[in-house]
Amino acid sequence: MLGRAESRPLKVNNLEVKIYKDKIEVAHEFSSYFADLVADKKEFHVALSGGSTPKLIFDVLASEYGTVIDWNNIHFYWGDERCVPPTDNQSNYKMTEEHLFSKINVPPGNIHRVLGENNPASEAMRYSNLLEINLNRVEGIPQFDLVILGMGDDGHTVSIFPHEIDLWESADHCVVATHPDSGQKRVSINGSVINTAKVVTFLVTGSGKSEKVDEIHNKKENYTQYPASLVNPKSGNLTWFMDEAAADALI
Ligand code: 6PG
């Protein structure tokens, strides 16, 4: 196991920012952070992010902590899922199965996937109900122990994109969103569920993210047009894990 990299802890506009040399260090340090977070929990509900950033992180989590963490205590959900079958290469569940679940002993009953093969609107409703049943609620909003987020080059997070930023305030815990380029439908949790979580972390790596990181963290003009800028958990517990490429405007 690599020695703990020295992060550059940074309080930027009340955000906790941990900046590491590269995405490999981000993967090792986030995996250690996750293992510490779940260490004493008998029941832990986490919403995973999708896309490509988690792949390396899940690989490291599985290899470094696969036999350390008691996965019986961990329940997995998704912050968003593409409306495709679980066998589709676009599926966030499929990606997680390949990079994490296939390598650890997690009870199948602990995996609560969004049924991407279902009708999007009915699945958003089903998943909203599932969250209400499985999670504690704070002022009626399901509360995750941890929500892991990514951020797109356009400043979206989960599957709430700038062109549909009104979905952030939806009264529904889960909404149907549309990818701005492909038109692909997605089921996504809304801003209230994200900001009710006990802990929220962003995993953002690569130079493609640096412009939006700069605009959001330095609160540049119109930065609130980006859904990622609206992540502000009531708990105050928000940490951005980034590599230097993504955070180059902050160092
Ligand atoms: C998804 C994600 C999405 C992702 C960002 C970043 O389903 O695509 O949940 O919010 O986190 O688009 O994606 P990359 O990690 O591929 O850059």
PDB file of C-alpha atoms and ligand atoms in Angstrom:
ATOM      1  CA  MET A   1       0.000   0.000   0.000  1.00  0.00           C
ATOM      2  CA  LEU A   2       1.418   3.364  -0.984  1.00  0.00           C
ATOM      3  CA  GLY A   3       2.347   5.705   1.822  1.00  0.00           C
ATOM      4  CA  ARG A   4      -0.287   8.330   2.407  1.00  0.00           C
ATOM      5  CA  ALA A   5       0.312  11.090  -0.119  1.00  0.00           C
ATOM      6  CA  GLU A   6       0.535  14.542   1.372  1.00  0.00           C
ATOM      7  CA  SER A   7      -2.526  16.325   0.077  1.00  0.00           C
ATOM      8  CA  ARG A   8      -2.631  20.062  -0.146  1.00  0.00           C
ATOM      9  CA  PRO A   9      -5.580  20.662   2.174  1.00  0.00           C
ATOM     10  CA  LEU A  10      -7.164  23.848   1.018  1.00  0.00           C
ATOM     11  CA  LYS A  11     -10.152  25.728   2.364  1.00  0.00           C
ATOM     12  CA  VAL A  12     -11.424  27.487  -0.746  1.00  0.00           C
ATOM     13  CA  ASN A  13     -14.667  29.362  -0.147  1.00  0.00           C
ATOM     14  CA  ASN A  14     -15.580  26.953   2.709  1.00  0.00           C
ATOM     15  CA  LEU A  15     -14.973  23.886   0.538  1.00  0.00           C
ATOM     16  CA  GLU A  16     -12.591  21.206   1.780  1.00  0.00           C
ATOM     17  CA  VAL A  17     -10.291  20.528  -1.152  1.00  0.00           C
ATOM     18  CA  LYS A  18      -7.729  17.698  -1.269  1.00  0.00           C
ATOM     19  CA  ILE A  19      -5.394  17.963  -4.233  1.00  0.00           C
ATOM     20  CA  TYR A  20      -3.093  15.089  -5.194  1.00  0.00           C
ATOM     21  CA  LYS A  21      -0.440  14.662  -7.837  1.00  0.00           C
ATOM     22  CA  ASP A  22      -2.456  12.437 -10.150  1.00  0.00           C
ATOM     23  CA  LYS A  23      -5.567  10.267 -10.402  1.00  0.00           C
ATOM     24  CA  ILE A  24      -3.719   7.259  -8.990  1.00  0.00           C
ATOM     25  CA  GLU A  25      -3.046   9.158  -5.769  1.00  0.00           C
ATOM     26  CA  VAL A  26      -6.645  10.367  -5.743  1.00  0.00           C
ATOM     27  CA  ALA A  27      -7.747   6.739  -6.001  1.00  0.00           C
ATOM     28  CA  HIS A  28      -5.511   5.601  -3.135  1.00  0.00           C
ATOM     29  CA  GLU A  29      -6.373   8.503  -0.870  1.00  0.00           C
ATOM     30  CA  PHE A  30     -10.118   8.347  -1.510  1.00  0.00           C
ATOM     31  CA  SER A  31     -10.100   4.588  -0.925  1.00  0.00           C
ATOM     32  CA  SER A  32      -8.395   5.135   2.425  1.00  0.00           C
ATOM     33  CA  TYR A  33     -10.884   7.896   3.253  1.00  0.00           C
ATOM     34  CA  PHE A  34     -13.806   5.598   2.376  1.00  0.00           C
ATOM     35  CA  ALA A  35     -12.389   2.725   4.447  1.00  0.00           C
ATOM     36  CA  ASP A  36     -12.025   5.044   7.448  1.00  0.00           C
ATOM     37  CA  LEU A  37     -15.560   6.394   6.962  1.00  0.00           C
ATOM     38  CA  VAL A  38     -17.206   2.961   6.997  1.00  0.00           C
ATOM     39  CA  ALA A  39     -14.901   1.322   9.549  1.00  0.00           C
ATOM     40  CA  ASP A  40     -17.232   1.509  12.556  1.00  0.00           C
ATOM     41  CA  LYS A  41     -20.575   1.523  10.733  1.00  0.00           C
ATOM     42  CA  LYS A  42     -22.979  -1.395  11.028  1.00  0.00           C
ATOM     43  CA  GLU A  43     -25.135   0.010   8.231  1.00  0.00           C
ATOM     44  CA  PHE A  44     -23.860   2.444   5.625  1.00  0.00           C
ATOM     45  CA  HIS A  45     -25.787   3.703   2.628  1.00  0.00           C
ATOM     46  CA  VAL A  46     -23.718   5.192  -0.201  1.00  0.00           C
ATOM     47  CA  ALA A  47     -24.786   6.667  -3.546  1.00  0.00           C
ATOM     48  CA  LEU A  48     -22.151   6.058  -6.198  1.00  0.00           C
ATOM     49  CA  SER A  49     -21.266   8.233  -9.157  1.00  0.00           C
ATOM     50  CA  GLY A  50     -20.921   6.883 -12.652  1.00  0.00           C
ATOM     51  CA  GLY A  51     -18.965   7.757 -15.760  1.00  0.00           C
ATOM     52  CA  SER A  52     -15.279   6.882 -16.094  1.00  0.00           C
ATOM     53  CA  THR A  53     -13.584   8.545 -13.099  1.00  0.00           C
ATOM     54  CA  PRO A  54     -14.762   5.901 -10.612  1.00  0.00           C
ATOM     55  CA  LYS A  55     -13.216   3.014 -12.592  1.00  0.00           C
ATOM     56  CA  LEU A  56      -9.676   3.417 -11.224  1.00  0.00           C
ATOM     57  CA  ILE A  57     -10.995   4.356  -7.808  1.00  0.00           C
ATOM     58  CA  PHE A  58     -13.136   1.210  -7.613  1.00  0.00           C
ATOM     59  CA  ASP A  59     -10.181  -0.896  -8.823  1.00  0.00           C
ATOM     60  CA  VAL A  60      -7.987   0.486  -6.031  1.00  0.00           C
ATOM     61  CA  LEU A  61     -10.745   0.243  -3.427  1.00  0.00           C
ATOM     62  CA  ALA A  62     -11.249  -3.422  -4.301  1.00  0.00           C
ATOM     63  CA  SER A  63      -7.561  -4.288  -4.395  1.00  0.00           C
ATOM     64  CA  GLU A  64      -6.499  -2.360  -1.284  1.00  0.00           C
ATOM     65  CA  TYR A  65      -9.575  -2.791   0.921  1.00  0.00           C
ATOM     66  CA  GLY A  66     -11.501  -5.693  -0.597  1.00  0.00           C
ATOM     67  CA  THR A  67     -10.704  -7.958   2.357  1.00  0.00           C
ATOM     68  CA  VAL A  68     -10.531  -5.131   4.924  1.00  0.00           C
ATOM     69  CA  ILE A  69     -14.008  -3.645   4.661  1.00  0.00           C
ATOM     70  CA  ASP A  70     -17.016  -5.675   5.874  1.00  0.00           C
ATOM     71  CA  TRP A  71     -19.172  -5.244   2.772  1.00  0.00           C
ATOM     72  CA  ASN A  72     -22.156  -6.817   4.554  1.00  0.00           C
ATOM     73  CA  ASN A  73     -22.644  -3.426   6.197  1.00  0.00           C
ATOM     74  CA  ILE A  74     -22.496  -1.384   3.002  1.00  0.00           C
ATOM     75  CA  HIS A  75     -25.545  -0.692   0.822  1.00  0.00           C
ATOM     76  CA  PHE A  76     -24.902   0.621  -2.666  1.00  0.00           C
ATOM     77  CA  TYR A  77     -27.123   2.976  -4.637  1.00  0.00           C
ATOM     78  CA  TRP A  78     -26.490   5.304  -7.590  1.00  0.00           C
ATOM     79  CA  GLY A  79     -26.775   9.049  -7.739  1.00  0.00           C
ATOM     80  CA  ASP A  80     -27.705   8.591 -11.370  1.00  0.00           C
ATOM     81  CA  GLU A  81     -28.043   5.883 -13.971  1.00  0.00           C
ATOM     82  CA  ARG A  82     -28.442   5.842 -17.708  1.00  0.00           C
ATOM     83  CA  CYS A  83     -31.764   4.425 -18.945  1.00  0.00           C
ATOM     84  CA  VAL A  84     -30.170   1.388 -20.546  1.00  0.00           C
ATOM     85  CA  PRO A  85     -30.119  -2.318 -19.609  1.00  0.00           C
ATOM     86  CA  PRO A  86     -27.584  -3.415 -16.952  1.00  0.00           C
ATOM     87  CA  THR A  87     -25.657  -5.267 -19.663  1.00  0.00           C
ATOM     88  CA  ASP A  88     -25.135  -2.101 -21.723  1.00  0.00           C
ATOM     89  CA  ASN A  89     -21.624  -0.594 -21.740  1.00  0.00           C
ATOM     90  CA  GLN A  90     -23.230   2.756 -20.897  1.00  0.00           C
ATOM     91  CA  SER A  91     -24.632   1.344 -17.635  1.00  0.00           C
ATOM     92  CA  ASN A  92     -23.115   2.756 -14.437  1.00  0.00           C
ATOM     93  CA  TYR A  93     -24.167  -0.465 -12.723  1.00  0.00           C
ATOM     94  CA  LYS A  94     -22.235  -2.524 -15.289  1.00  0.00           C
ATOM     95  CA  MET A  95     -19.147  -0.363 -14.779  1.00  0.00           C
ATOM     96  CA  THR A  96     -19.398  -0.804 -11.005  1.00  0.00           C
ATOM     97  CA  GLU A  97     -19.939  -4.554 -11.353  1.00  0.00           C
ATOM     98  CA  GLU A  98     -16.793  -4.824 -13.485  1.00  0.00           C
ATOM     99  CA  HIS A  99     -14.544  -2.610 -11.349  1.00  0.00           C
ATOM    100  CA  LEU A 100     -15.825  -3.291  -7.847  1.00  0.00           C
ATOM    101  CA  PHE A 101     -18.596  -5.812  -7.187  1.00  0.00           C
ATOM    102  CA  SER A 102     -16.942  -8.611  -9.183  1.00  0.00           C
ATOM    103  CA  LYS A 103     -13.907  -8.319  -6.874  1.00  0.00           C
ATOM    104  CA  ILE A 104     -15.477  -8.088  -3.408  1.00  0.00           C
ATOM    105  CA  ASN A 105     -17.884 -10.138  -1.311  1.00  0.00           C
ATOM    106  CA  VAL A 106     -20.883  -7.862  -1.274  1.00  0.00           C
ATOM    107  CA  PRO A 107     -24.302  -9.492  -0.687  1.00  0.00           C
ATOM    108  CA  PRO A 108     -26.457  -9.066  -3.829  1.00  0.00           C
ATOM    109  CA  GLY A 109     -29.210  -7.728  -1.582  1.00  0.00           C
ATOM    110  CA  ASN A 110     -26.982  -4.775  -0.737  1.00  0.00           C
ATOM    111  CA  ILE A 111     -26.895  -3.593  -4.337  1.00  0.00           C
ATOM    112  CA  HIS A 112     -29.845  -1.359  -5.123  1.00  0.00           C
ATOM    113  CA  ARG A 113     -29.458  -0.553  -8.789  1.00  0.00           C
ATOM    114  CA  VAL A 114     -31.609   1.803 -10.773  1.00  0.00           C
ATOM    115  CA  LEU A 115     -33.473  -0.443 -13.240  1.00  0.00           C
ATOM    116  CA  GLY A 116     -32.268   1.277 -16.389  1.00  0.00           C
ATOM    117  CA  GLU A 117     -34.262  -1.089 -18.533  1.00  0.00           C
ATOM    118  CA  ASN A 118     -37.531   0.235 -17.110  1.00  0.00           C
ATOM    119  CA  ASN A 119     -39.617   3.168 -18.291  1.00  0.00           C
ATOM    120  CA  PRO A 120     -37.677   6.251 -17.043  1.00  0.00           C
ATOM    121  CA  ALA A 121     -40.583   8.039 -15.353  1.00  0.00           C
ATOM    122  CA  SER A 122     -41.847   4.952 -13.557  1.00  0.00           C
ATOM    123  CA  GLU A 123     -38.297   4.009 -12.532  1.00  0.00           C
ATOM    124  CA  ALA A 124     -37.666   7.480 -11.107  1.00  0.00           C
ATOM    125  CA  MET A 125     -40.811   7.034  -9.014  1.00  0.00           C
ATOM    126  CA  ARG A 126     -39.840   3.512  -7.949  1.00  0.00           C
ATOM    127  CA  TYR A 127     -36.350   4.599  -6.943  1.00  0.00           C
ATOM    128  CA  SER A 128     -37.702   7.609  -5.035  1.00  0.00           C
ATOM    129  CA  ASN A 129     -39.922   5.213  -3.059  1.00  0.00           C
ATOM    130  CA  LEU A 130     -37.010   2.822  -2.499  1.00  0.00           C
ATOM    131  CA  LEU A 131     -34.907   5.618  -1.021  1.00  0.00           C
ATOM    132  CA  GLU A 132     -37.779   6.612   1.258  1.00  0.00           C
ATOM    133  CA  ILE A 133     -38.092   3.012   2.468  1.00  0.00           C
ATOM    134  CA  ASN A 134     -34.391   2.208   2.856  1.00  0.00           C
ATOM    135  CA  LEU A 135     -32.991   5.459   4.215  1.00  0.00           C
ATOM    136  CA  ASN A 136     -33.649   7.619   7.224  1.00  0.00           C
ATOM    137  CA  ARG A 137     -35.434  10.807   6.286  1.00  0.00           C
ATOM    138  CA  VAL A 138     -34.639  14.369   7.367  1.00  0.00           C
ATOM    139  CA  GLU A 139     -37.584  16.712   6.849  1.00  0.00           C
ATOM    140  CA  GLY A 140     -38.973  14.106   4.452  1.00  0.00           C
ATOM    141  CA  ILE A 141     -35.788  13.818   2.377  1.00  0.00           C
ATOM    142  CA  PRO A 142     -33.970  10.445   2.243  1.00  0.00           C
ATOM    143  CA  GLN A 143     -30.540  10.814   3.843  1.00  0.00           C
ATOM    144  CA  PHE A 144     -27.499   8.976   2.494  1.00  0.00           C
ATOM    145  CA  ASP A 145     -24.495   8.430   4.709  1.00  0.00           C
ATOM    146  CA  LEU A 146     -22.333   9.346   1.731  1.00  0.00           C
ATOM    147  CA  VAL A 147     -22.971  10.659  -1.763  1.00  0.00           C
ATOM    148  CA  ILE A 148     -20.048  10.334  -4.160  1.00  0.00           C
ATOM    149  CA  LEU A 149     -20.237  12.751  -7.085  1.00  0.00           C
ATOM    150  CA  GLY A 150     -18.413  13.341 -10.309  1.00  0.00           C
ATOM    151  CA  MET A 151     -18.485  16.492 -12.394  1.00  0.00           C
ATOM    152  CA  GLY A 152     -18.753  16.755 -16.161  1.00  0.00           C
ATOM    153  CA  ASP A 153     -16.677  19.132 -18.274  1.00  0.00           C
ATOM    154  CA  ASP A 154     -19.861  21.227 -18.541  1.00  0.00           C
ATOM    155  CA  GLY A 155     -20.295  21.484 -14.778  1.00  0.00           C
ATOM    156  CA  HIS A 156     -23.082  18.912 -14.472  1.00  0.00           C
ATOM    157  CA  THR A 157     -23.239  16.525 -11.553  1.00  0.00           C
ATOM    158  CA  VAL A 158     -25.229  13.342 -11.149  1.00  0.00           C
ATOM    159  CA  SER A 159     -27.313  13.677 -14.336  1.00  0.00           C
ATOM    160  CA  ILE A 160     -28.492  17.208 -13.786  1.00  0.00           C
ATOM    161  CA  PHE A 161     -27.106  19.233 -16.675  1.00  0.00           C
ATOM    162  CA  PRO A 162     -26.960  23.030 -17.028  1.00  0.00           C
ATOM    163  CA  HIS A 163     -29.775  23.044 -19.614  1.00  0.00           C
ATOM    164  CA  GLU A 164     -32.088  21.339 -17.102  1.00  0.00           C
ATOM    165  CA  ILE A 165     -30.841  22.986 -13.916  1.00  0.00           C
ATOM    166  CA  ASP A 166     -34.436  23.424 -12.732  1.00  0.00           C
ATOM    167  CA  LEU A 167     -34.461  19.681 -11.987  1.00  0.00           C
ATOM    168  CA  TRP A 168     -32.155  20.470  -9.068  1.00  0.00           C
ATOM    169  CA  GLU A 169     -35.083  21.886  -7.125  1.00  0.00           C
ATOM    170  CA  SER A 170     -37.561  19.183  -8.147  1.00  0.00           C
ATOM    171  CA  ALA A 171     -39.991  18.096  -5.428  1.00  0.00           C
ATOM    172  CA  ASP A 172     -39.309  14.499  -6.517  1.00  0.00           C
ATOM    173  CA  HIS A 173     -36.339  12.758  -4.900  1.00  0.00           C
ATOM    174  CA  CYS A 174     -35.489  11.227  -8.301  1.00  0.00           C
ATOM    175  CA  VAL A 175     -36.020  12.882 -11.669  1.00  0.00           C
ATOM    176  CA  VAL A 176     -35.779  11.952 -15.335  1.00  0.00           C
ATOM    177  CA  ALA A 177     -33.005  13.948 -17.020  1.00  0.00           C
ATOM    178  CA  THR A 178     -31.849  14.164 -20.619  1.00  0.00           C
ATOM    179  CA  HIS A 179     -28.259  14.251 -21.827  1.00  0.00           C
ATOM    180  CA  PRO A 180     -27.894  17.514 -23.825  1.00  0.00           C
ATOM    181  CA  ASP A 181     -26.005  15.961 -26.717  1.00  0.00           C
ATOM    182  CA  SER A 182     -27.172  12.373 -27.029  1.00  0.00           C
ATOM    183  CA  GLY A 183     -30.714  12.865 -25.722  1.00  0.00           C
ATOM    184  CA  GLN A 184     -30.166   9.792 -23.578  1.00  0.00           C
ATOM    185  CA  LYS A 185     -32.620   9.588 -20.684  1.00  0.00           C
ATOM    186  CA  ARG A 186     -31.266   9.171 -17.197  1.00  0.00           C
ATOM    187  CA  VAL A 187     -32.658   8.754 -13.685  1.00  0.00           C
ATOM    188  CA  SER A 188     -30.976  11.114 -11.216  1.00  0.00           C
ATOM    189  CA  ILE A 189     -31.337  12.092  -7.594  1.00  0.00           C
ATOM    190  CA  ASN A 190     -32.159  15.771  -7.086  1.00  0.00           C
ATOM    191  CA  GLY A 191     -30.327  18.534  -5.251  1.00  0.00           C
ATOM    192  CA  SER A 192     -32.250  18.082  -2.000  1.00  0.00           C
ATOM    193  CA  VAL A 193     -31.190  14.446  -1.671  1.00  0.00           C
ATOM    194  CA  ILE A 194     -27.558  15.403  -2.359  1.00  0.00           C
ATOM    195  CA  ASN A 195     -27.573  18.290   0.108  1.00  0.00           C
ATOM    196  CA  THR A 196     -29.263  16.213   2.815  1.00  0.00           C
ATOM    197  CA  ALA A 197     -26.486  13.595   2.818  1.00  0.00           C
ATOM    198  CA  LYS A 198     -24.304  13.345   5.916  1.00  0.00           C
ATOM    199  CA  VAL A 199     -21.164  13.439   3.779  1.00  0.00           C
ATOM    200  CA  VAL A 200     -20.647  14.466   0.149  1.00  0.00           C
ATOM    201  CA  THR A 201     -17.450  13.955  -1.829  1.00  0.00           C
ATOM    202  CA  PHE A 202     -16.536  14.990  -5.360  1.00  0.00           C
ATOM    203  CA  LEU A 203     -14.057  12.908  -7.320  1.00  0.00           C
ATOM    204  CA  VAL A 204     -12.761  15.144 -10.109  1.00  0.00           C
ATOM    205  CA  THR A 205      -9.634  14.447 -12.140  1.00  0.00           C
ATOM    206  CA  GLY A 206      -8.160  15.503 -15.448  1.00  0.00           C
ATOM    207  CA  SER A 207      -7.484  18.803 -17.196  1.00  0.00           C
ATOM    208  CA  GLY A 208     -10.889  18.757 -18.874  1.00  0.00           C
ATOM    209  CA  LYS A 209     -12.472  19.675 -15.546  1.00  0.00           C
ATOM    210  CA  SER A 210     -10.090  22.510 -14.637  1.00  0.00           C
ATOM    211  CA  GLU A 211     -12.073  25.363 -16.196  1.00  0.00           C
ATOM    212  CA  LYS A 212     -15.254  24.553 -14.296  1.00  0.00           C
ATOM    213  CA  VAL A 213     -13.324  23.840 -11.082  1.00  0.00           C
ATOM    214  CA  ASP A 214     -11.824  27.321 -11.390  1.00  0.00           C
ATOM    215  CA  GLU A 215     -15.184  28.978 -12.097  1.00  0.00           C
ATOM    216  CA  ILE A 216     -16.968  27.185  -9.272  1.00  0.00           C
ATOM    217  CA  HIS A 217     -14.298  27.355  -6.577  1.00  0.00           C
ATOM    218  CA  ASN A 218     -13.417  30.957  -7.366  1.00  0.00           C
ATOM    219  CA  LYS A 219     -17.109  31.865  -7.797  1.00  0.00           C
ATOM    220  CA  LYS A 220     -16.539  33.448 -11.150  1.00  0.00           C
ATOM    221  CA  GLU A 221     -19.319  35.167 -13.108  1.00  0.00           C
ATOM    222  CA  ASN A 222     -22.417  32.975 -13.654  1.00  0.00           C
ATOM    223  CA  TYR A 223     -20.824  30.036 -11.818  1.00  0.00           C
ATOM    224  CA  THR A 224     -24.206  29.109 -10.339  1.00  0.00           C
ATOM    225  CA  GLN A 225     -25.378  28.062 -13.793  1.00  0.00           C
ATOM    226  CA  TYR A 226     -23.440  24.831 -13.160  1.00  0.00           C
ATOM    227  CA  PRO A 227     -25.317  22.201 -11.106  1.00  0.00           C
ATOM    228  CA  ALA A 228     -22.039  21.144  -9.452  1.00  0.00           C
ATOM    229  CA  SER A 229     -21.869  24.622  -7.887  1.00  0.00           C
ATOM    230  CA  LEU A 230     -25.152  23.985  -6.061  1.00  0.00           C
ATOM    231  CA  VAL A 231     -23.737  21.102  -4.023  1.00  0.00           C
ATOM    232  CA  ASN A 232     -23.718  22.491  -0.502  1.00  0.00           C
ATOM    233  CA  PRO A 233     -24.708  19.859   2.045  1.00  0.00           C
ATOM    234  CA  LYS A 234     -26.539  21.084   5.152  1.00  0.00           C
ATOM    235  CA  SER A 235     -24.053  18.998   7.156  1.00  0.00           C
ATOM    236  CA  GLY A 236     -21.238  21.214   5.856  1.00  0.00           C
ATOM    237  CA  ASN A 237     -19.343  18.009   5.144  1.00  0.00           C
ATOM    238  CA  LEU A 238     -18.196  18.412   1.531  1.00  0.00           C
ATOM    239  CA  THR A 239     -14.789  17.360   0.248  1.00  0.00           C
ATOM    240  CA  TRP A 240     -13.423  17.640  -3.264  1.00  0.00           C
ATOM    241  CA  PHE A 241     -10.824  15.013  -4.125  1.00  0.00           C
ATOM    242  CA  MET A 242      -8.918  16.251  -7.159  1.00  0.00           C
ATOM    243  CA  ASP A 243      -5.679  15.797  -8.999  1.00  0.00           C
ATOM    244  CA  GLU A 244      -3.446  18.726  -9.939  1.00  0.00           C
ATOM    245  CA  ALA A 245      -4.661  18.649 -13.531  1.00  0.00           C
ATOM    246  CA  ALA A 246      -8.250  19.348 -12.497  1.00  0.00           C
ATOM    247  CA  ALA A 247      -7.298  21.774  -9.728  1.00  0.00           C
ATOM    248  CA  ASP A 248      -4.528  23.662 -11.532  1.00  0.00           C
ATOM    249  CA  ALA A 249      -6.305  27.004 -11.030  1.00  0.00           C
ATOM    250  CA  LEU A 250      -6.334  26.479  -7.272  1.00  0.00           C
ATOM    251  CA  ILE A 251      -2.659  25.737  -6.705  1.00  0.00           C
TER     252      ILE A 251
HETATM  253  C1  6PG B   1     -22.665   9.754 -15.215  1.00  0.00           C
HETATM  254  C2  6PG B   1     -22.165  10.384 -13.954  1.00  0.00           C
HETATM  255  C3  6PG B   1     -21.797  11.807 -14.201  1.00  0.00           C
HETATM  256  C4  6PG B   1     -20.290  11.801 -14.127  1.00  0.00           C
HETATM  257  C5  6PG B   1     -19.705  12.992 -14.811  1.00  0.00           C
HETATM  258  C6  6PG B   1     -18.182  12.844 -14.901  1.00  0.00           C
HETATM  259  O1  6PG B   1     -23.559   8.916 -15.153  1.00  0.00           O
HETATM  260  O2  6PG B   1     -22.068  10.095 -16.264  1.00  0.00           O
HETATM  261  O3  6PG B   1     -22.753  10.121 -12.833  1.00  0.00           O
HETATM  262  O4  6PG B   1     -22.309  12.750 -13.322  1.00  0.00           O
HETATM  263  O5  6PG B   1     -19.891  11.753 -12.770  1.00  0.00           O
HETATM  264  O6  6PG B   1     -20.243  13.078 -16.118  1.00  0.00           O
HETATM  265  O7  6PG B   1     -17.936  11.758 -15.748  1.00  0.00           O
HETATM  266  P1  6PG B   1     -16.435  11.222 -16.001  1.00  0.00           P
HETATM  267  O8  6PG B   1     -16.006  10.619 -14.711  1.00  0.00           O
HETATM  268  O9  6PG B   1     -16.603  10.205 -17.094  1.00  0.00           O
HETATM  269  O10 6PG B   1     -15.614  12.423 -16.387  1.00  0.00           O
END
